[in-house]
Amino acid sequence: MRDEATFRVKAGLAEMLKGGVIMDVVTPEQAKVAEDSGAAAVMALERVPADIRRDGGVARMSDPEMIAGIQQAVSIPVMAKARIGHFMEARVLAALEVDYVDESEVLTPADEANHIDKWDFKVPFVCGATNLGEALRRIGEGAAMIRSKGEAGTGDIVEAVRHMRQITGEIRRLATLGADEAASAAKELRAPLDLVRDVAREGRLPVVLFCAGGIATPADAALMMALGAEGVFVGSGIFKAEDPPTRARAIVEATTHWQDPERVAKASRGLGPAMVSIESSKLESDQLLAQRGW
Amino acid sequence: MTDAAPEKPVVGVLALQGGFEAHERMLRSLGATTRQVRVPADLEGLDGLVLPGGESTTMTLGVERESLAEPLRALAARGTPILGSCAGLIMLDTDHLGLMDFRAERNAFGRQIRSFESDVDVRGLEGGPVRGIFIRAPWITEHGPGVEILGEVDGHAVAARQADMFAVAFHAELGHDDRIHRLFLSRVAAVAA
């Protein structure tokens, strides 16, 4: 008996990306550089978050022509972003046979009340979260992978740290609760009770947890792995830096060897300047991408 | 020391990138001690080795960066049992580490949207078919006489054995069926003794 697109198959791909770096790319050439530098997957998008921030305007799903070019250029999984709630963009991406859809706050939200019903798709979804309740709501909607949101396009790690600590801290607290306290916790987290029970029992999310939003250096990547990320997304941090291939290889190396500071030190040498960064705390509240989605 | 408990076998799991933790969980549940392998020194004294799923291009670059290819070949040459799943199967083939005498086609079943679960009859395993989880999975296209094909899906070879090396195109480490790992650990115990 054969079954396609079961949840195990969807969540299983994320399991295979663990310990890896998923890199934002905007051209087939960048995708090739990412693959040759050891990326576990690429995220195809029209503009990296730093440019979306700079240019303003509505940020949408990428041109299918560009996505197809990237799929031709590399053999590793290709992910692409759809706007929050824009199930039609997601259907287009599924028709293009991307390997994962990122329902992403980096793009301008299309629906202020509803995220995409991700159970409706054969293609798996990754979604951002700033806390455990948000993560479990997305999993309840069918997400097969979660990434902490951070603050994309800043090169500032502080929001990524905040979100990862929030999620892992709330997981640890759930694990200390008695069975009769789960329903109350689910109400507080505004999360499905069965998922809350599952997290309390297992002490981890039922899907893989990556980190995104603000990683600019090998030490940033290693920090997030030490805080409980199972892998990292790097957006503007690579192709907005001066020497992308060298920086990409270094971040891959630091993500693998995060437990060994000597290796992280070695990987960090001679990379040239990092991306031009913005302090998250200096951003106006309407410029904060992590607040999009709920 | 006849009354001492037998030492647990130590099984290494290549941990450059990929699904290494799921393999570790399954191996530990079956009584093995596991060790994550990232550098050649991690291979010292292993009784068995697992090459997990993941991205074979990422792993290949990692093996080069860490100069792991020769130490891995030496480990295999000593007869150490090895199990590779999905990308691990690719790593074992003649175009990669060359530990087993077959060639694999990457992503042979298609992109993620065509990933699937299927029952697989695996020769030598009792208790009915294994539930194979195939994720952007490869298959074996051709093989030498020393390789025994243990299972097929849609007429394509997805499980193979050569001496004490095992390769499966599916993820035996996901889900609850641990019979592939039991078979592998039975060879680990036999070779260690």
CSV table of C-alpha atoms in Angstrom, one decimal:
chain,number,residue,atom,x,y,z
A,1,MET,CA,0.0,0.0,0.0
A,2,ARG,CA,1.4,3.4,-1.0
A,3,ASP,CA,0.5,6.8,0.5
A,4,GLU,CA,1.8,10.1,-0.7
A,5,ALA,CA,2.3,13.3,1.3
A,6,THR,CA,1.6,11.8,4.7
A,7,PHE,CA,2.6,14.0,7.6
A,8,ARG,CA,5.6,11.7,8.3
A,9,VAL,CA,6.8,12.3,4.7
A,10,LYS,CA,6.3,16.1,5.1
A,11,ALA,CA,7.9,16.4,8.5
A,12,GLY,CA,10.5,13.8,7.5
A,13,LEU,CA,12.1,16.1,4.9
A,14,ALA,CA,12.7,18.7,7.6
A,15,GLU,CA,14.3,15.9,9.7
A,16,MET,CA,16.8,15.4,6.8
A,17,LEU,CA,17.6,19.1,6.8
A,18,LYS,CA,18.7,19.1,10.4
A,19,GLY,CA,22.1,20.4,11.3
A,20,GLY,CA,22.1,22.2,8.0
A,21,VAL,CA,21.9,25.8,6.7
A,22,ILE,CA,19.1,26.9,4.4
A,23,MET,CA,20.2,29.9,2.4
A,24,ASP,CA,18.1,32.7,0.7
A,25,VAL,CA,18.9,33.1,-3.0
A,26,VAL,CA,17.5,35.3,-5.7
A,27,THR,CA,19.2,33.9,-8.8
A,28,PRO,CA,20.2,30.5,-10.1
A,29,GLU,CA,23.8,31.6,-9.8
A,30,GLN,CA,23.4,32.3,-6.1
A,31,ALA,CA,21.7,29.0,-5.7
A,32,LYS,CA,24.7,27.2,-7.2
A,33,VAL,CA,27.0,29.1,-4.9
A,34,ALA,CA,24.9,28.1,-1.9
A,35,GLU,CA,24.8,24.4,-3.0
A,36,ASP,CA,28.6,24.4,-3.6
A,37,SER,CA,29.1,25.9,-0.2
A,38,GLY,CA,27.2,23.1,1.6
A,39,ALA,CA,23.7,24.5,1.9
A,40,ALA,CA,21.2,21.8,2.9
A,41,ALA,CA,18.5,23.7,0.9
A,42,VAL,CA,17.8,27.0,-0.7
A,43,MET,CA,15.0,29.5,-0.3
A,44,ALA,CA,14.1,31.1,-3.6
A,45,LEU,CA,12.8,34.6,-3.3
A,46,GLU,CA,12.7,37.8,-5.3
A,47,ARG,CA,14.5,40.0,-2.9
A,48,VAL,CA,16.4,39.2,0.3
A,49,PRO,CA,14.8,40.6,3.4
A,50,ALA,CA,17.3,43.4,3.7
A,51,ASP,CA,16.3,44.7,0.3
A,52,ILE,CA,12.6,44.3,1.0
A,53,ARG,CA,13.2,46.4,4.0
A,54,ARG,CA,15.1,49.0,2.0
A,55,ASP,CA,12.8,49.1,-1.0
A,56,GLY,CA,9.4,49.0,0.8
A,57,GLY,CA,6.2,48.2,-1.1
A,58,VAL,CA,4.3,45.0,-1.2
A,59,ALA,CA,6.5,41.9,-1.1
A,60,ARG,CA,5.0,38.9,-2.9
A,61,MET,CA,5.7,35.4,-4.1
A,62,SER,CA,8.7,35.2,-6.5
A,63,ASP,CA,8.4,35.0,-10.3
A,64,PRO,CA,7.8,31.3,-11.2
A,65,GLU,CA,10.4,31.7,-14.0
A,66,MET,CA,13.1,32.5,-11.4
A,67,ILE,CA,12.0,29.6,-9.2
A,68,ALA,CA,12.1,27.2,-12.1
A,69,GLY,CA,15.6,28.5,-13.0
A,70,ILE,CA,16.8,27.8,-9.4
A,71,GLN,CA,15.2,24.3,-9.5
A,72,GLN,CA,17.2,23.6,-12.7
A,73,ALA,CA,20.4,24.9,-11.2
A,74,VAL,CA,20.6,22.8,-8.0
A,75,SER,CA,19.8,19.3,-6.8
A,76,ILE,CA,19.2,20.2,-3.1
A,77,PRO,CA,15.6,21.0,-2.0
A,78,VAL,CA,14.2,24.3,-3.2
A,79,MET,CA,11.9,26.2,-0.9
A,80,ALA,CA,9.9,29.3,-1.7
A,81,LYS,CA,7.8,31.9,0.2
A,82,ALA,CA,4.1,32.6,0.0
A,83,ARG,CA,2.4,35.5,1.7
A,84,ILE,CA,0.6,34.7,5.0
A,85,GLY,CA,-2.9,33.5,4.1
A,86,HIS,CA,-2.3,33.6,0.4
A,87,PHE,CA,-3.3,30.0,-0.4
A,88,MET,CA,-3.3,30.8,-4.1
A,89,GLU,CA,0.4,31.7,-4.1
A,90,ALA,CA,0.9,28.4,-2.2
A,91,ARG,CA,-1.0,26.5,-4.8
A,92,VAL,CA,1.2,28.1,-7.5
A,93,LEU,CA,4.3,27.1,-5.6
A,94,ALA,CA,2.9,23.5,-5.2
A,95,ALA,CA,2.2,23.4,-9.0
A,96,LEU,CA,5.9,24.4,-9.5
A,97,GLU,CA,6.8,21.4,-7.3
A,98,VAL,CA,8.9,23.4,-4.8
A,99,ASP,CA,10.0,21.1,-2.0
A,100,TYR,CA,8.7,23.3,0.9
A,101,VAL,CA,6.5,26.4,1.1
A,102,ASP,CA,7.4,29.0,3.6
A,103,GLU,CA,4.3,30.9,4.7
A,104,SER,CA,6.4,33.9,5.6
A,105,GLU,CA,6.0,37.2,7.5
A,106,VAL,CA,8.9,38.5,5.4
A,107,LEU,CA,6.3,39.0,2.6
A,108,THR,CA,3.4,41.3,3.0
A,109,PRO,CA,0.5,39.4,4.6
A,110,ALA,CA,-2.5,38.7,2.4
A,111,ASP,CA,-5.0,37.8,5.1
A,112,GLU,CA,-5.2,39.4,8.5
A,113,ALA,CA,-7.3,36.7,10.1
A,114,ASN,CA,-6.4,33.4,8.5
A,115,HIS,CA,-3.2,31.5,7.8
A,116,ILE,CA,-3.2,29.0,5.0
A,117,ASP,CA,-5.0,25.7,5.7
A,118,LYS,CA,-1.8,23.7,5.2
A,119,TRP,CA,-3.5,20.3,5.6
A,120,ASP,CA,-5.0,20.9,2.2
A,121,PHE,CA,-1.7,20.6,0.4
A,122,LYS,CA,0.6,17.7,-0.6
A,123,VAL,CA,3.6,20.1,-0.4
A,124,PRO,CA,4.9,20.6,3.2
A,125,PHE,CA,5.0,24.0,4.9
A,126,VAL,CA,7.4,25.8,7.2
A,127,CYS,CA,6.1,28.7,9.3
A,128,GLY,CA,7.6,31.2,11.6
A,129,ALA,CA,6.8,31.6,15.3
A,130,THR,CA,7.8,33.9,18.1
A,131,ASN,CA,6.5,31.7,20.9
A,132,LEU,CA,5.2,28.2,21.6
A,133,GLY,CA,1.6,29.0,21.2
A,134,GLU,CA,2.2,30.4,17.7
A,135,ALA,CA,4.3,27.4,16.8
A,136,LEU,CA,1.6,25.0,17.9
A,137,ARG,CA,-1.2,27.0,16.1
A,138,ARG,CA,0.8,26.7,12.9
A,139,ILE,CA,1.4,22.9,13.4
A,140,GLY,CA,-2.4,22.6,14.1
A,141,GLU,CA,-2.9,24.2,10.7
A,142,GLY,CA,-0.6,21.6,9.1
A,143,ALA,CA,2.9,23.1,9.2
A,144,ALA,CA,5.5,20.3,9.1
A,145,MET,CA,8.4,22.5,10.2
A,146,ILE,CA,8.8,25.6,12.4
A,147,ARG,CA,11.4,28.3,12.4
A,148,SER,CA,11.7,31.0,15.0
A,149,LYS,CA,11.1,34.3,13.3
A,150,GLY,CA,13.8,36.6,14.6
A,151,GLU,CA,13.8,39.9,12.7
A,152,ALA,CA,14.7,39.3,9.1
A,153,GLY,CA,17.0,41.6,7.1
A,154,THR,CA,18.6,43.2,10.1
A,155,GLY,CA,21.7,41.2,10.8
A,156,ASP,CA,20.8,41.6,14.4
A,157,ILE,CA,20.6,38.3,16.3
A,158,VAL,CA,18.7,39.6,19.4
A,159,GLU,CA,15.2,38.8,18.2
A,160,ALA,CA,16.2,35.4,17.1
A,161,VAL,CA,17.6,34.7,20.6
A,162,ARG,CA,14.5,36.1,22.2
A,163,HIS,CA,12.2,33.9,20.1
A,164,MET,CA,14.2,30.7,20.5
A,165,ARG,CA,14.5,31.2,24.2
A,166,GLN,CA,10.8,31.9,24.4
A,167,ILE,CA,9.9,28.7,22.5
A,168,THR,CA,12.3,26.4,24.3
A,169,GLY,CA,11.6,27.9,27.7
A,170,GLU,CA,7.8,27.4,27.2
A,171,ILE,CA,8.5,23.8,26.1
A,172,ARG,CA,10.5,23.2,29.4
A,173,ARG,CA,7.7,24.7,31.5
A,174,LEU,CA,5.1,22.5,29.8
A,175,ALA,CA,7.2,19.4,30.6
A,176,THR,CA,6.9,20.2,34.3
A,177,LEU,CA,3.1,20.4,34.3
A,178,GLY,CA,0.8,17.6,35.7
A,179,ALA,CA,-1.6,15.9,33.2
A,180,ASP,CA,-4.5,17.8,34.7
A,181,GLU,CA,-2.9,21.1,34.0
A,182,ALA,CA,-2.6,20.7,30.2
A,183,ALA,CA,-6.0,22.0,29.3
A,184,SER,CA,-5.4,25.3,31.2
A,185,ALA,CA,-1.9,25.6,29.6
A,186,ALA,CA,-3.5,25.1,26.1
A,187,LYS,CA,-6.0,27.9,26.9
A,188,GLU,CA,-3.2,30.2,27.9
A,189,LEU,CA,-1.0,29.3,24.9
A,190,ARG,CA,-4.1,29.4,22.6
A,191,ALA,CA,-2.9,26.1,21.2
A,192,PRO,CA,-4.6,22.8,20.4
A,193,LEU,CA,-4.8,20.6,23.5
A,194,ASP,CA,-3.6,17.5,21.8
A,195,LEU,CA,-0.4,19.2,20.6
A,196,VAL,CA,0.1,20.7,24.1
A,197,ARG,CA,-0.1,17.2,25.6
A,198,ASP,CA,2.3,15.9,23.0
A,199,VAL,CA,4.9,18.6,23.7
A,200,ALA,CA,4.5,18.1,27.5
A,201,ARG,CA,5.1,14.4,27.1
A,202,GLU,CA,8.0,14.5,24.6
A,203,GLY,CA,9.7,17.7,25.8
A,204,ARG,CA,10.1,18.9,22.2
A,205,LEU,CA,8.0,20.1,19.3
A,206,PRO,CA,6.4,17.4,17.2
A,207,VAL,CA,8.2,18.9,14.1
A,208,VAL,CA,11.7,20.1,13.5
A,209,LEU,CA,12.6,23.6,14.9
A,210,PHE,CA,15.0,25.8,12.9
A,211,CYS,CA,16.0,29.4,13.6
A,212,ALA,CA,15.7,32.4,11.2
A,213,GLY,CA,16.0,36.2,11.2
A,214,GLY,CA,19.3,37.9,12.0
A,215,ILE,CA,22.1,35.4,11.5
A,216,ALA,CA,25.1,37.2,10.0
A,217,THR,CA,28.1,35.3,11.3
A,218,PRO,CA,29.3,31.7,12.0
A,219,ALA,CA,29.2,32.5,15.7
A,220,ASP,CA,25.5,33.6,15.3
A,221,ALA,CA,24.7,30.3,13.8
A,222,ALA,CA,26.6,28.4,16.5
A,223,LEU,CA,24.8,30.4,19.2
A,224,MET,CA,21.4,29.5,17.8
A,225,MET,CA,22.3,25.8,17.7
A,226,ALA,CA,23.4,26.0,21.3
A,227,LEU,CA,20.1,27.6,22.2
A,228,GLY,CA,18.2,24.7,20.7
A,229,ALA,CA,17.8,25.4,17.0
A,230,GLU,CA,18.1,22.2,14.9
A,231,GLY,CA,19.4,24.1,11.9
A,232,VAL,CA,19.4,27.7,10.6
A,233,PHE,CA,18.0,29.8,7.9
A,234,VAL,CA,20.3,32.5,6.7
A,235,GLY,CA,18.6,35.3,4.6
A,236,SER,CA,20.5,38.4,3.8
A,237,GLY,CA,23.5,37.3,5.9
A,238,ILE,CA,25.2,35.5,3.1
A,239,PHE,CA,24.6,37.3,-0.2
A,240,LYS,CA,24.6,40.8,1.4
A,241,ALA,CA,28.1,40.1,2.8
A,242,GLU,CA,31.2,41.0,0.9
A,243,ASP,CA,32.4,37.4,0.2
A,244,PRO,CA,29.3,35.2,0.0
A,245,PRO,CA,30.9,31.8,-0.8
A,246,THR,CA,33.5,32.1,2.0
A,247,ARG,CA,30.9,33.2,4.5
A,248,ALA,CA,28.4,30.5,3.4
A,249,ARG,CA,31.0,27.8,3.9
A,250,ALA,CA,32.0,29.2,7.3
A,251,ILE,CA,28.4,29.3,8.5
A,252,VAL,CA,27.9,25.7,7.3
A,253,GLU,CA,31.0,24.7,9.2
A,254,ALA,CA,30.0,26.5,12.4
A,255,THR,CA,26.5,25.0,12.3
A,256,THR,CA,28.0,21.5,12.1
A,257,HIS,CA,30.7,22.1,14.8
A,258,TRP,CA,28.7,24.5,17.1
A,259,GLN,CA,29.9,22.5,20.1
A,260,ASP,CA,33.6,23.1,19.3
A,261,PRO,CA,34.5,26.8,19.8
A,262,GLU,CA,37.9,26.2,18.2
A,263,ARG,CA,36.2,25.2,15.0
A,264,VAL,CA,33.8,28.1,15.1
A,265,ALA,CA,36.9,30.4,15.6
A,266,LYS,CA,38.6,28.8,12.6
A,267,ALA,CA,35.5,29.2,10.5
A,268,SER,CA,35.2,32.9,11.5
A,269,ARG,CA,38.6,34.0,10.3
A,270,GLY,CA,39.1,36.2,7.3
A,271,LEU,CA,35.5,36.4,6.1
A,272,GLY,CA,35.6,40.1,5.2
A,273,PRO,CA,32.8,42.5,6.3
A,274,ALA,CA,29.4,41.1,7.3
A,275,MET,CA,26.1,42.5,5.8
A,276,VAL,CA,25.2,46.1,6.6
A,277,SER,CA,23.1,45.7,9.8
A,278,ILE,CA,20.3,47.5,11.5
A,279,GLU,CA,19.7,47.4,15.3
A,280,SER,CA,16.3,45.8,15.8
A,281,SER,CA,15.5,48.1,18.7
A,282,LYS,CA,15.9,51.1,16.5
A,283,LEU,CA,13.2,50.0,14.1
A,284,GLU,CA,9.7,51.6,14.3
A,285,SER,CA,7.1,49.1,15.3
A,286,ASP,CA,5.5,49.1,11.9
A,287,GLN,CA,8.8,48.0,10.5
A,288,LEU,CA,9.0,44.8,12.6
A,289,LEU,CA,8.3,41.8,10.5
A,290,ALA,CA,8.0,39.4,13.4
A,291,GLN,CA,4.7,40.9,14.4
A,292,ARG,CA,3.0,39.8,11.2
A,293,GLY,CA,1.0,36.6,11.8
A,294,TRP,CA,-0.4,35.6,15.1
B,1,MET,CA,35.1,-11.7,34.5
B,2,THR,CA,32.5,-14.2,33.1
B,3,ASP,CA,29.8,-12.5,35.2
B,4,ALA,CA,30.4,-9.0,33.8
B,5,ALA,CA,27.7,-7.6,31.6
B,6,PRO,CA,28.7,-7.7,28.0
B,7,GLU,CA,29.9,-4.3,26.8
B,8,LYS,CA,27.4,-2.4,24.7
B,9,PRO,CA,28.4,-2.0,21.1
B,10,VAL,CA,29.4,1.5,20.1
B,11,VAL,CA,27.8,2.7,16.9
B,12,GLY,CA,28.9,5.9,15.2
B,13,VAL,CA,26.4,8.0,13.4
B,14,LEU,CA,27.8,10.5,10.8
B,15,ALA,CA,26.6,13.8,12.1
B,16,LEU,CA,27.8,16.3,9.5
B,17,GLN,CA,24.2,17.1,8.6
B,18,GLY,CA,20.9,15.2,8.3
B,19,GLY,CA,18.7,12.8,10.2
B,20,PHE,CA,21.4,11.5,12.6
B,21,GLU,CA,19.4,12.0,15.8
B,22,ALA,CA,16.5,9.7,14.7
B,23,HIS,CA,19.0,7.0,14.0
B,24,GLU,CA,20.6,7.5,17.4
B,25,ARG,CA,17.2,7.3,19.2
B,26,MET,CA,16.5,4.0,17.5
B,27,LEU,CA,19.9,2.5,18.1
B,28,ARG,CA,19.8,3.5,21.8
B,29,SER,CA,16.3,2.1,22.2
B,30,LEU,CA,17.9,-1.2,21.0
B,31,GLY,CA,20.7,-1.1,23.6
B,32,ALA,CA,23.5,0.3,21.6
B,33,THR,CA,25.7,3.2,22.7
B,34,THR,CA,25.9,5.9,20.0
B,35,ARG,CA,28.6,8.5,19.1
B,36,GLN,CA,28.2,11.4,16.7
B,37,VAL,CA,30.9,11.4,14.1
B,38,ARG,CA,32.2,14.7,12.7
B,39,VAL,CA,36.0,14.3,12.5
B,40,PRO,CA,38.2,11.3,11.9
B,41,ALA,CA,39.1,10.9,15.6
B,42,ASP,CA,35.4,10.1,16.3
B,43,LEU,CA,35.8,6.9,14.3
B,44,GLU,CA,38.2,5.3,16.8
B,45,GLY,CA,37.0,2.1,18.3
B,46,LEU,CA,33.6,2.0,16.6
B,47,ASP,CA,31.8,-1.4,16.3
B,48,GLY,CA,29.5,-0.1,13.6
B,49,LEU,CA,28.6,3.0,11.6
B,50,VAL,CA,25.4,4.6,10.3
B,51,LEU,CA,25.3,7.0,7.4
B,52,PRO,CA,22.0,8.9,7.8
B,53,GLY,CA,19.7,10.6,5.5
B,54,GLY,CA,20.2,14.2,4.6
B,55,GLU,CA,21.6,16.0,1.6
B,56,SER,CA,24.3,14.0,-0.1
B,57,THR,CA,25.9,17.1,-1.6
B,58,THR,CA,26.2,18.7,1.8
B,59,MET,CA,27.6,15.5,3.3
B,60,THR,CA,30.0,15.0,0.5
B,61,LEU,CA,31.4,18.5,1.0
B,62,GLY,CA,31.6,17.9,4.7
B,63,VAL,CA,33.5,14.6,4.2
B,64,GLU,CA,36.0,16.5,2.0
B,65,ARG,CA,36.3,19.4,4.5
B,66,GLU,CA,37.0,16.9,7.4
B,67,SER,CA,39.2,14.5,5.4
B,68,LEU,CA,36.9,11.7,6.4
B,69,ALA,CA,36.9,9.7,3.1
B,70,GLU,CA,40.0,7.6,3.7
B,71,PRO,CA,39.3,6.9,7.4
B,72,LEU,CA,35.8,5.8,6.4
B,73,ARG,CA,37.2,3.5,3.8
B,74,ALA,CA,39.6,2.1,6.3
B,75,LEU,CA,36.8,1.4,8.7
B,76,ALA,CA,34.8,-0.4,6.0
B,77,ALA,CA,38.0,-2.4,5.0
B,78,ARG,CA,38.2,-3.7,8.5
B,79,GLY,CA,34.8,-5.3,8.1
B,80,THR,CA,32.9,-2.9,10.4
B,81,PRO,CA,29.2,-3.2,9.7
B,82,ILE,CA,27.7,-0.1,8.1
B,83,LEU,CA,24.1,1.0,7.5
B,84,GLY,CA,23.2,3.8,5.1
B,85,SER,CA,19.7,5.2,4.6
B,86,CYS,CA,18.6,7.5,1.8
B,87,ALA,CA,21.5,10.0,1.3
B,88,GLY,CA,23.5,7.4,3.3
B,89,LEU,CA,22.9,4.9,0.5
B,90,ILE,CA,24.1,7.5,-2.0
B,91,MET,CA,27.3,8.0,0.1
B,92,LEU,CA,28.0,4.3,-0.1
B,93,ASP,CA,27.8,4.0,-3.9
B,94,THR,CA,30.7,3.9,-6.3
B,95,ASP,CA,30.4,7.6,-7.3
B,96,HIS,CA,30.8,8.7,-3.7
B,97,LEU,CA,32.7,6.8,-0.9
B,98,GLY,CA,32.7,3.6,-3.0
B,99,LEU,CA,32.2,1.3,-0.1
B,100,MET,CA,29.5,-0.8,-1.8
B,101,ASP,CA,29.5,-1.9,-5.4
B,102,PHE,CA,26.4,-0.2,-6.8
B,103,ARG,CA,25.4,3.0,-8.4
B,104,ALA,CA,22.5,5.1,-7.2
B,105,GLU,CA,20.3,7.7,-8.9
B,106,ARG,CA,19.6,10.7,-6.7
B,107,ASN,CA,16.0,11.9,-6.2
B,108,ALA,CA,15.0,9.1,-8.5
B,109,PHE,CA,11.4,9.0,-7.3
B,110,GLY,CA,11.0,12.8,-7.9
B,111,ARG,CA,10.7,16.0,-5.9
B,112,GLN,CA,9.2,16.2,-2.4
B,113,ILE,CA,5.7,16.3,-3.7
B,114,ARG,CA,6.2,12.7,-4.9
B,115,SER,CA,7.6,11.5,-1.6
B,116,PHE,CA,5.7,8.6,-0.2
B,117,GLU,CA,5.3,5.7,2.3
B,118,SER,CA,5.1,2.2,1.0
B,119,ASP,CA,5.3,-1.4,2.2
B,120,VAL,CA,8.6,-3.0,1.2
B,121,ASP,CA,9.3,-6.8,1.5
B,122,VAL,CA,12.8,-7.0,2.7
B,123,ARG,CA,14.5,-10.3,2.2
B,124,GLY,CA,15.7,-11.8,5.5
B,125,LEU,CA,13.3,-9.9,7.7
B,126,GLU,CA,10.6,-11.8,9.4
B,127,GLY,CA,7.2,-10.4,10.3
B,128,GLY,CA,5.9,-9.0,7.0
B,129,PRO,CA,6.8,-6.0,5.0
B,130,VAL,CA,8.6,-2.9,6.4
B,131,ARG,CA,6.8,0.5,6.1
B,132,GLY,CA,9.3,2.4,4.1
B,133,ILE,CA,9.3,6.2,4.2
B,134,PHE,CA,10.7,7.5,0.9
B,135,ILE,CA,11.7,11.2,0.9
B,136,ARG,CA,13.2,12.5,-2.3
B,137,ALA,CA,14.5,9.0,-2.3
B,138,PRO,CA,17.2,7.5,-4.5
B,139,TRP,CA,17.2,4.0,-6.0
B,140,ILE,CA,19.9,1.6,-7.1
B,141,THR,CA,20.4,1.5,-10.8
B,142,GLU,CA,23.1,-1.1,-11.3
B,143,HIS,CA,25.2,-3.3,-9.0
B,144,GLY,CA,28.1,-5.7,-9.0
B,145,PRO,CA,27.9,-9.5,-8.2
B,146,GLY,CA,28.8,-9.0,-4.5
B,147,VAL,CA,25.7,-7.0,-3.9
B,148,GLU,CA,22.4,-8.7,-2.9
B,149,ILE,CA,19.3,-6.8,-3.6
B,150,LEU,CA,17.0,-7.2,-0.6
B,151,GLY,CA,13.9,-5.2,-1.6
B,152,GLU,CA,12.2,-3.4,-4.5
B,153,VAL,CA,9.5,-0.8,-5.0
B,154,ASP,CA,7.9,-0.4,-8.5
B,155,GLY,CA,10.6,-2.7,-9.9
B,156,HIS,CA,13.5,-0.5,-8.5
B,157,ALA,CA,16.1,-1.7,-6.0
B,158,VAL,CA,15.7,0.1,-2.7
B,159,ALA,CA,17.5,-2.2,-0.2
B,160,ALA,CA,20.8,-3.9,-0.6
B,161,ARG,CA,23.5,-5.8,1.3
B,162,GLN,CA,27.1,-6.5,0.6
B,163,ALA,CA,28.9,-8.5,3.3
B,164,ASP,CA,28.0,-6.6,6.5
B,165,MET,CA,27.1,-3.3,4.8
B,166,PHE,CA,23.4,-2.5,4.3
B,167,ALA,CA,21.9,0.3,2.2
B,168,VAL,CA,18.2,1.3,2.2
B,169,ALA,CA,16.7,4.1,0.1
B,170,PHE,CA,14.0,4.7,2.7
B,171,HIS,CA,14.1,6.0,6.2
B,172,ALA,CA,14.1,3.0,8.5
B,173,GLU,CA,14.9,5.4,11.4
B,174,LEU,CA,11.6,7.3,11.1
B,175,GLY,CA,8.5,5.5,12.5
B,176,HIS,CA,8.4,2.6,14.9
B,177,ASP,CA,9.6,-0.4,12.9
B,178,ASP,CA,13.1,-1.1,14.2
B,179,ARG,CA,13.7,-4.4,12.3
B,180,ILE,CA,16.3,-3.0,9.9
B,181,HIS,CA,18.3,-1.6,12.8
B,182,ARG,CA,18.0,-4.9,14.7
B,183,LEU,CA,19.4,-6.7,11.6
B,184,PHE,CA,22.2,-4.2,11.5
B,185,LEU,CA,23.0,-4.5,15.2
B,186,SER,CA,22.9,-8.3,15.0
B,187,ARG,CA,25.8,-8.1,12.6
B,188,VAL,CA,27.5,-5.4,14.8
B,189,ALA,CA,27.4,-7.8,17.7
B,190,ALA,CA,28.5,-10.8,15.6
B,191,VAL,CA,31.5,-9.0,14.2
B,192,ALA,CA,32.5,-7.4,17.5
B,193,ALA,CA,32.5,-10.9,19.1
